[in-house]
One Martini backbone bead per residue (centre of mass of N, CA, C, O) as a GRO file, in nm:
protein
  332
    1UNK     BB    1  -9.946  -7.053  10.124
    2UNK     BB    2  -9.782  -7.254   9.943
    3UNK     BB    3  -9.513  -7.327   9.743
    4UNK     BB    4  -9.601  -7.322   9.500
    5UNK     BB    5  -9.757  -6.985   9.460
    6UNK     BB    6  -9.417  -6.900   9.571
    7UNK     BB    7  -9.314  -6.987   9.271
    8UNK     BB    8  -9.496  -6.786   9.072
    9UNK     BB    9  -9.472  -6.505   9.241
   10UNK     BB   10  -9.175  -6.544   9.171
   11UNK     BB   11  -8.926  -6.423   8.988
   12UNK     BB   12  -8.754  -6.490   8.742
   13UNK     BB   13  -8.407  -6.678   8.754
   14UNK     BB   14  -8.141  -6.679   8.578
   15UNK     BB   15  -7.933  -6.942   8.502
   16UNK     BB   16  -7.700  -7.090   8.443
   17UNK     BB   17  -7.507  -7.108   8.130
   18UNK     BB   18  -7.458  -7.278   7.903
   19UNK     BB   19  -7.155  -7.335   7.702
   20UNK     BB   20  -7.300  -7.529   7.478
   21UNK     BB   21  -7.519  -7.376   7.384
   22UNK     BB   22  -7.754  -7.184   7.157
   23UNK     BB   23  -7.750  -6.934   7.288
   24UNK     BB   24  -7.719  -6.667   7.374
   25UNK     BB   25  -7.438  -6.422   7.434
   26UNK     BB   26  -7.333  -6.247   7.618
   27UNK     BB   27  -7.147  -5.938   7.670
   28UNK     BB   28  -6.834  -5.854   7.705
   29UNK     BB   29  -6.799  -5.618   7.934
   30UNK     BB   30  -7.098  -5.530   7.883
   31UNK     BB   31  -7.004  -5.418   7.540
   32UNK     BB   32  -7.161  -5.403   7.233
   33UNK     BB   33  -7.183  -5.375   6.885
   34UNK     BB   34  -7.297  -5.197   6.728
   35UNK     BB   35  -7.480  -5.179   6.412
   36UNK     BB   36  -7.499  -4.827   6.389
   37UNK     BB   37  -7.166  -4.814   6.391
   38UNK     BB   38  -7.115  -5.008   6.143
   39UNK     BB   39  -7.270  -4.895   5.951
   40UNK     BB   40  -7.105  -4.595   5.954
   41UNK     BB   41  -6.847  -4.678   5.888
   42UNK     BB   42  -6.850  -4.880   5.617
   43UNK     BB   43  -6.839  -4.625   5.386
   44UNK     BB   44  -6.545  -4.573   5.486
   45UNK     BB   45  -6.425  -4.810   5.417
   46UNK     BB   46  -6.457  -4.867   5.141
   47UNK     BB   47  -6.362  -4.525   5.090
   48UNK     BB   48  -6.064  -4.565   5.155
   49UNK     BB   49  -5.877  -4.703   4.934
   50UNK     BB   50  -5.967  -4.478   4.704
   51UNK     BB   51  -5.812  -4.232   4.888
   52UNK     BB   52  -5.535  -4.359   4.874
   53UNK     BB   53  -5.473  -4.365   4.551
   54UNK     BB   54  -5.535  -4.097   4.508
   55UNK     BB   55  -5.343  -3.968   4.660
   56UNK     BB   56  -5.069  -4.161   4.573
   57UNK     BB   57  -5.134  -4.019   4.266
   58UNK     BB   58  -5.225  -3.702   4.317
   59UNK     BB   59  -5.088  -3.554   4.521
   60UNK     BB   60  -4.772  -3.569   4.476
   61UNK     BB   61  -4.721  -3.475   4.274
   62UNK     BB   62  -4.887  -3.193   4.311
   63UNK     BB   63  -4.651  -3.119   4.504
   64UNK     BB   64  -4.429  -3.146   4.339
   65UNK     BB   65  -4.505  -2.923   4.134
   66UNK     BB   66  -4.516  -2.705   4.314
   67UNK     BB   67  -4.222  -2.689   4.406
   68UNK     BB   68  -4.081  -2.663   4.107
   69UNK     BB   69  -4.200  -2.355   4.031
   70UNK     BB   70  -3.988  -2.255   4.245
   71UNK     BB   71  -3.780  -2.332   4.089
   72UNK     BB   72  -3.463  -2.447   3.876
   73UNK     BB   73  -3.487  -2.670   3.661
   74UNK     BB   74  -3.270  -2.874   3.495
   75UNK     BB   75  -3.081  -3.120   3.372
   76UNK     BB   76  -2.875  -3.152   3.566
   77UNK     BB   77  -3.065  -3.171   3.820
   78UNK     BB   78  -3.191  -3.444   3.689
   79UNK     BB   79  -2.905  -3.606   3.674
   80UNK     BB   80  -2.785  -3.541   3.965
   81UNK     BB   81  -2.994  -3.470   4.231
   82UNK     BB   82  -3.003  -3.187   4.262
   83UNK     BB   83  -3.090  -2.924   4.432
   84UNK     BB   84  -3.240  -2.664   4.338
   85UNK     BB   85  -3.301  -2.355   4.289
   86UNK     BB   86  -3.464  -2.107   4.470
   87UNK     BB   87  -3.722  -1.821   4.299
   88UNK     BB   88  -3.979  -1.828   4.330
   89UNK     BB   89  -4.184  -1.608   4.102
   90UNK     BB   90  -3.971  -1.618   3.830
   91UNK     BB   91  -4.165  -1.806   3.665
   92UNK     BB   92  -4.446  -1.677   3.646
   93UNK     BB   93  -4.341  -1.344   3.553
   94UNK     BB   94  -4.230  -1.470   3.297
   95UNK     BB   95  -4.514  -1.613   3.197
   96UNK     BB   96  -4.719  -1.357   3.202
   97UNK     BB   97  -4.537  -1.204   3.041
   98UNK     BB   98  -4.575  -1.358   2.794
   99UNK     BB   99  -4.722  -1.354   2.479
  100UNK     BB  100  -4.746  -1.649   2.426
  101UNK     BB  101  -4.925  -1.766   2.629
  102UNK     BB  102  -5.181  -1.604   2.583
  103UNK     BB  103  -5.242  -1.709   2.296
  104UNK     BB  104  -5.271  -1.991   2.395
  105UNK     BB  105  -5.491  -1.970   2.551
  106UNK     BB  106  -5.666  -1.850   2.360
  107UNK     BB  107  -5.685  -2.106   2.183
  108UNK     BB  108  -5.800  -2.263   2.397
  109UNK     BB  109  -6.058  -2.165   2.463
  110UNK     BB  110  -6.158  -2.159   2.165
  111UNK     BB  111  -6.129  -2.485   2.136
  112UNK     BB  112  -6.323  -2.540   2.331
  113UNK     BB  113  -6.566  -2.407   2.303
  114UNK     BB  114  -6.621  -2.569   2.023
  115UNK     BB  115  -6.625  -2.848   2.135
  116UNK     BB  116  -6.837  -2.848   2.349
  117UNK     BB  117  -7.095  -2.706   2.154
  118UNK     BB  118  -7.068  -2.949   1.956
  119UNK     BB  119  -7.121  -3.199   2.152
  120UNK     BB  120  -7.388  -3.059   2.291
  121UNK     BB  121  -7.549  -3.086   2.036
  122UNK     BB  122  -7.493  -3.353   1.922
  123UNK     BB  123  -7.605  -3.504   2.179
  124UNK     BB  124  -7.879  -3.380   2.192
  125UNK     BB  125  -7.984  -3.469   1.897
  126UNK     BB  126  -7.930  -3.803   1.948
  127UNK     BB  127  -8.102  -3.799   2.212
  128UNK     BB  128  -8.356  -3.764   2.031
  129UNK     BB  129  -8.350  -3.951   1.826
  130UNK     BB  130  -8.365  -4.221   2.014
  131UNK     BB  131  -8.657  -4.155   2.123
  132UNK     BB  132  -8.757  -4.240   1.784
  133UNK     BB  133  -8.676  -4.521   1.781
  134UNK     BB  134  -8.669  -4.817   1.778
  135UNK     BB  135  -8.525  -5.053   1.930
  136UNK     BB  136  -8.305  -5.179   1.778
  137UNK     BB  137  -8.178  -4.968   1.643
  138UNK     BB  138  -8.101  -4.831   1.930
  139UNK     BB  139  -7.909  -5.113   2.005
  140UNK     BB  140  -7.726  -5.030   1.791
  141UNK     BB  141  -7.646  -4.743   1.810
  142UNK     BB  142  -7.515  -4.791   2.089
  143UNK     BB  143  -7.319  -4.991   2.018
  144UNK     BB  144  -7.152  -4.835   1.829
  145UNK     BB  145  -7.106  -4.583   2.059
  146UNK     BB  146  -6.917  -4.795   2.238
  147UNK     BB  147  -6.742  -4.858   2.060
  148UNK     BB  148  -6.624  -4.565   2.010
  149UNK     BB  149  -6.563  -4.527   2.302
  150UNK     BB  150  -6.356  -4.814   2.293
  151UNK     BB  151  -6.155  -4.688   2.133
  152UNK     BB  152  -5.859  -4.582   2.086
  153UNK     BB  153  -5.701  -4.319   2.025
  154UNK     BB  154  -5.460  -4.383   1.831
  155UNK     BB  155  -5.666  -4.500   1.608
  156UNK     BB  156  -5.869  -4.239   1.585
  157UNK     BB  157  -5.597  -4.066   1.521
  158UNK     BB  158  -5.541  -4.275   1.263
  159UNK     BB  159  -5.817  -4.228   1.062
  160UNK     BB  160  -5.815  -3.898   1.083
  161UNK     BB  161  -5.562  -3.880   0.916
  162UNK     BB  162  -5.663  -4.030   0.661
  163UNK     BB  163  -5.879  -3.863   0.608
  164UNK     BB  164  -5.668  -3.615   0.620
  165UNK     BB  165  -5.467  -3.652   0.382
  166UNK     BB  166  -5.353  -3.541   0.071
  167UNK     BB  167  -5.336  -3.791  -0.094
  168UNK     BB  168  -5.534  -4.050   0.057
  169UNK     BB  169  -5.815  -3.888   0.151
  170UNK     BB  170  -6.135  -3.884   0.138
  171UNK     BB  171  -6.180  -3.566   0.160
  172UNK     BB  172  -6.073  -3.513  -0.099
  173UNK     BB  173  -6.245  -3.708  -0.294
  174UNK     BB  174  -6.491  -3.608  -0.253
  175UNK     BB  175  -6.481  -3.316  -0.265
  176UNK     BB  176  -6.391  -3.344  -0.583
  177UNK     BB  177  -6.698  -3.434  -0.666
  178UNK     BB  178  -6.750  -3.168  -0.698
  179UNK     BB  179  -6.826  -2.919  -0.912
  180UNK     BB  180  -6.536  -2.728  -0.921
  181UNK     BB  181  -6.362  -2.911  -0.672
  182UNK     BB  182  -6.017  -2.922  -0.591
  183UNK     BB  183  -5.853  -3.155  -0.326
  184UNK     BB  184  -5.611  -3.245  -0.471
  185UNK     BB  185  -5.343  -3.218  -0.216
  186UNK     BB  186  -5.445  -3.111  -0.002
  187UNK     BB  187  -5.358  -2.938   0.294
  188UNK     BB  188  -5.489  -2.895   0.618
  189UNK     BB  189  -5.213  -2.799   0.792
  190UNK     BB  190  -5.123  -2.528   0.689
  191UNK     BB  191  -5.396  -2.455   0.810
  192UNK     BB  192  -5.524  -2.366   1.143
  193UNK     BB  193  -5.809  -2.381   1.109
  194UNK     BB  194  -5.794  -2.664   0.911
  195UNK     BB  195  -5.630  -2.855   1.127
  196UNK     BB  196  -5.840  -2.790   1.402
  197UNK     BB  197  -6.097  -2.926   1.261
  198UNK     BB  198  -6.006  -3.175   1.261
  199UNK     BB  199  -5.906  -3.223   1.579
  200UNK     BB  200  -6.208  -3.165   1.656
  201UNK     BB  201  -6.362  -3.414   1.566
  202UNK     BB  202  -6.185  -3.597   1.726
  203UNK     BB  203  -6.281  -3.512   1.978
  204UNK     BB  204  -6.604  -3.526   1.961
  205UNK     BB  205  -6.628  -3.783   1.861
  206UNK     BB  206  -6.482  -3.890   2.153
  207UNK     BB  207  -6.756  -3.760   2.315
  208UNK     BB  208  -7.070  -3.867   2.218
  209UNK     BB  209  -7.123  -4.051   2.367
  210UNK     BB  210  -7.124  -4.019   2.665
  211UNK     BB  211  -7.357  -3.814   2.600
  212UNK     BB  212  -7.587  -3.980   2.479
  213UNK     BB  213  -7.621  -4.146   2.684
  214UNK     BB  214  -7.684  -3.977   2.950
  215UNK     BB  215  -7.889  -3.812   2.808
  216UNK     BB  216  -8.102  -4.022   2.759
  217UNK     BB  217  -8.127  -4.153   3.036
  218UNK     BB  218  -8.267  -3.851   3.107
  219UNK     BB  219  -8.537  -3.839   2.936
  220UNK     BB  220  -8.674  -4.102   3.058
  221UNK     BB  221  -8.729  -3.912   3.304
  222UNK     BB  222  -8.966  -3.769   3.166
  223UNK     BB  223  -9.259  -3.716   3.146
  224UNK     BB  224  -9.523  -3.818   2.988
  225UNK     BB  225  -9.739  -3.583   3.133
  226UNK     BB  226  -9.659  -3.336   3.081
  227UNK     BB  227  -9.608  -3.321   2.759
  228UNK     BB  228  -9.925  -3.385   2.723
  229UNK     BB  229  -9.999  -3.091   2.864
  230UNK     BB  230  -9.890  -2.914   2.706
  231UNK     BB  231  -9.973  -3.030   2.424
  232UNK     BB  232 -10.240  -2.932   2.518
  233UNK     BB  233 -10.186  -2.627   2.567
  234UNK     BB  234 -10.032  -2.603   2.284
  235UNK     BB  235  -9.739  -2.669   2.259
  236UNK     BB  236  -9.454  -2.737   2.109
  237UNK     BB  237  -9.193  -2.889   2.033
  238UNK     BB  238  -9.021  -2.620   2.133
  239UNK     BB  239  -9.212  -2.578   2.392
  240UNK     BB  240  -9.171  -2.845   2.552
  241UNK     BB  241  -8.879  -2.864   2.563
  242UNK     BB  242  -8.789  -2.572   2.728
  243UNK     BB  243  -9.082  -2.622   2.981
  244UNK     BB  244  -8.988  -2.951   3.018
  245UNK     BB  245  -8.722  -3.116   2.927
  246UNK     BB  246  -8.499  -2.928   3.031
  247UNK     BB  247  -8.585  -2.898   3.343
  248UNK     BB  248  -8.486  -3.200   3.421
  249UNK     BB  249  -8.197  -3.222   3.223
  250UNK     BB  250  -8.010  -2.954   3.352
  251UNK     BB  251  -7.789  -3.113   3.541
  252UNK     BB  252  -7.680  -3.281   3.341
  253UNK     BB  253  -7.600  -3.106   3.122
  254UNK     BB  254  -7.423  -2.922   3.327
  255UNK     BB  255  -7.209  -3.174   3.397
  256UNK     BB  256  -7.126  -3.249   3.115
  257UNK     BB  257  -7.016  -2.993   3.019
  258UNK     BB  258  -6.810  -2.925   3.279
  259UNK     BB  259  -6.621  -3.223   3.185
  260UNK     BB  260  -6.578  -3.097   2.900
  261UNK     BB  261  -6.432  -2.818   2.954
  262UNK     BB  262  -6.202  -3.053   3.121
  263UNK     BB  263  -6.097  -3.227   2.886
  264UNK     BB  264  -6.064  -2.979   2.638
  265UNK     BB  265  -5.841  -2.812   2.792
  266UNK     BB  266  -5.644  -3.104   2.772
  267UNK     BB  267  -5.584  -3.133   2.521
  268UNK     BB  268  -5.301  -3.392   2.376
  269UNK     BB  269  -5.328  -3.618   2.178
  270UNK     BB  270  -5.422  -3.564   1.926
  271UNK     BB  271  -5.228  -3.301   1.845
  272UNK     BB  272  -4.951  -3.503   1.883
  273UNK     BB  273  -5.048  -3.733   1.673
  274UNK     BB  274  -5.117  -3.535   1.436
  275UNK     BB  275  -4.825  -3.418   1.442
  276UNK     BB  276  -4.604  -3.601   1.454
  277UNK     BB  277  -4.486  -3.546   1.787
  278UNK     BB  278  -4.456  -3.211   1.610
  279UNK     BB  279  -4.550  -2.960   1.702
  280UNK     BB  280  -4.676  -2.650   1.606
  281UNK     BB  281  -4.662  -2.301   1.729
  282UNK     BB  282  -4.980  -2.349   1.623
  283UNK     BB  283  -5.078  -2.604   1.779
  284UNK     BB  284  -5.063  -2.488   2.104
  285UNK     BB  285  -5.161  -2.574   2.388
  286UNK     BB  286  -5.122  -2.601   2.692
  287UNK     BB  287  -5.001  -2.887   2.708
  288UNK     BB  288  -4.791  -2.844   2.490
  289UNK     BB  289  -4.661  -2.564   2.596
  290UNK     BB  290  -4.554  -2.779   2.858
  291UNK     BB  291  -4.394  -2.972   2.701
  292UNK     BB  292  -4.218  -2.762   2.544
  293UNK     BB  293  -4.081  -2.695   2.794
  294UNK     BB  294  -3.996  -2.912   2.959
  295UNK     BB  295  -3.833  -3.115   2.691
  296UNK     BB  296  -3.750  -2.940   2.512
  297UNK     BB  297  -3.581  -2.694   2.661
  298UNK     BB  298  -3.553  -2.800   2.992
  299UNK     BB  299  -3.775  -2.622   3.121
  300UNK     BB  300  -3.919  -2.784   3.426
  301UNK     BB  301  -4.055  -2.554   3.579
  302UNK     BB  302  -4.193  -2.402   3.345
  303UNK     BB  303  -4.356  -2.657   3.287
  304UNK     BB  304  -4.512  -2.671   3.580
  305UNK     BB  305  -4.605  -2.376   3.628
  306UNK     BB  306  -4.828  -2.394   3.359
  307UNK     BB  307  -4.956  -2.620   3.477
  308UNK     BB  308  -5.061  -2.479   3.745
  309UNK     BB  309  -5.223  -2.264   3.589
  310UNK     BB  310  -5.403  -2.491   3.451
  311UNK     BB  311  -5.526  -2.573   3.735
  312UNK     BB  312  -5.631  -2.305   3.849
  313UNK     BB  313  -5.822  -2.228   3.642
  314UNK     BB  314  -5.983  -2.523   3.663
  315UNK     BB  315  -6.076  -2.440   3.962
  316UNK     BB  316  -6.378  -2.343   3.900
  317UNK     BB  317  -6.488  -2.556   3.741
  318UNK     BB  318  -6.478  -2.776   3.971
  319UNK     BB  319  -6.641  -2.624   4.150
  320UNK     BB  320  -6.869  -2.638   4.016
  321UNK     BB  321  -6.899  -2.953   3.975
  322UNK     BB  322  -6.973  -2.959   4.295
  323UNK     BB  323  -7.207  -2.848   4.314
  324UNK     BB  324  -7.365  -2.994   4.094
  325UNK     BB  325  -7.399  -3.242   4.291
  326UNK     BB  326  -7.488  -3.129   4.539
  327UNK     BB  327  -7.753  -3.045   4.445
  328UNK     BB  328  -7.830  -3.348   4.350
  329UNK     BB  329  -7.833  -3.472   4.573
  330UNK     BB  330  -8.058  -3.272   4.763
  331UNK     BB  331  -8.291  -3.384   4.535
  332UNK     BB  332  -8.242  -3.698   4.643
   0.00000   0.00000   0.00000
């Protein structure tokens, strides 16, 4: 055997690296960086500053009120810095126990429920109408539609009150025009039914949009193999939406009511505004009855316990809200 030949049947043997090359570089302390390892952790470094901010936005406050609702803060103790006395459930016995409290909740309850289903019919017969209309009407009502969802609060509720004005509102001249109809003068809120009807427009008003395009994005999504086959088989237009159209988009539209019925159970600004920020004792849903608890009063724990309570109420529903996202991701 020749030198050549003990030298081909030889492995081959890597010689020292040149520092200068531009080959691949050893790893150091022979262990190297997996790409599997920094992808799995990339998702948490990504929602670490959004969950530290939620955190420091919403866990304290949050820590906050569950504290105050235990003790008895007035006045003095808010502005001279002392430890309230601590009272243990006697916030808590004295609000359940109030007959006021209750009347507020059931008003509470009854104003979410119809904000709620006219939102969701109003917006689902929206977004039926929208999939039957040419390309430019559609993204014309869209942009209205998004125009209004991002009016302020403040103008909304400041158009909506001229429009239910009693001396120069619209619908009393409109209404007026009728034979034999005369609204010229009425005031809407004298009574609390005709009132919250006002207060109601503007609530469902400014959830429309969101609902009708949600829900439109979520129809797109449905075959039109299907709704073919439905009406191949005798099917009406109400029996195709039934058995076709809505077990497609019931997720999402389980999903927009659940945030619904925590939005209009929250309504605040809406109510205090309409009402030149003193609202009256018929007009107050849980959010204001805690608000006039806490500052017209004084009695700041009196208004964190009702918070707290109304918190807890919604803890239901936010649970539920939460199982349909994730049955949601795992349909996904």
């Amino acid at each position: 055997m020749t030198a050549a030949d003990t030298q081909a049947a030889d492995p081959p043997v890597a010689g020292p690296r040149d520092p200068g090359g531009s080959g691949p570089r050893p790893p150091r302390d022979g262990v190297r960086p997996s790409k599997k390892t920094t992808g799995a952790l990339l998702p948490y470094l990504l929602i670490g500053p959004a969950i530290i901010a939620i955190g420091a936005v919403f866990a304290w406050p949050l820590v906050k009120t569950v504290v105050m609702s235990f003790q008895d803060m007035g006045r003095r103790e808010l502005w001279s810095g002392e430890t309230p006395p601590w009272v243990g459930f006697a916030q808590f016995t004295h609000i359940l126990g109030d007959s006021q409290f209750w009347a507020v909740t059931f008003r509470t309850v009854v104003f979410m429920v119809v904000c709620v289903t006219a939102t969701m019919a109003f917006g689902l017969l929206i977004a039926l109408l929208m999939q039957r209309l040419s390309t430019w009407v559609r993204l014309l009502l869209t942009g209205a539609l998004v125009a209004a969802w991002s009016m302020p609060l403040l103008v909304a509720t400041s158009i909506f009150r001229w429009f239910a004005d009693s001396d120069y509102g619209v619908v009393n001249s409109l209404l007026s025009k009728v034979p034999g109809v005369d609204f010229q003068g009425h005031n809407w809120f004298l009574n609390p039914w005709q009132g919250f009807t006002i207060i109601a427009a503007v609530v469902i008003w400014g959830a429309i949009p969101f609902v009708v395009i949600t829900l439109y994005a979520a129809l797109t999504q449905v075959p039109k193999e299907l709704e073919e086959a439905a009406q191949l088989d005798g099917a009406g237009p109400l029996g195709v939406f039934r058995n076709v159209v809505f077990p497609v988009i019931k997720p999402v539209f389980q999903m927009i009511a659940t945030l619904s019925v925590i939005w209009d159970f929250n309504v605040f600004g809406q109510v205090f505004l309409m009402r030149g920020n003193k609202p009256e004792p018929e007009y107050e849903l849980l959010g204001i009855y805690s608000f006039q608890k806490a500052f017209s009063s004084s009695s700041f724990s009196q208004g964190t316990a009702i918070a707290l309570i109304t918190v807890l109420l919604l803890s239901g529903v936010a649970v539920y809200y939460l199982r349909q996202l994730l049955k949601t991701g795992e349909v996904e």
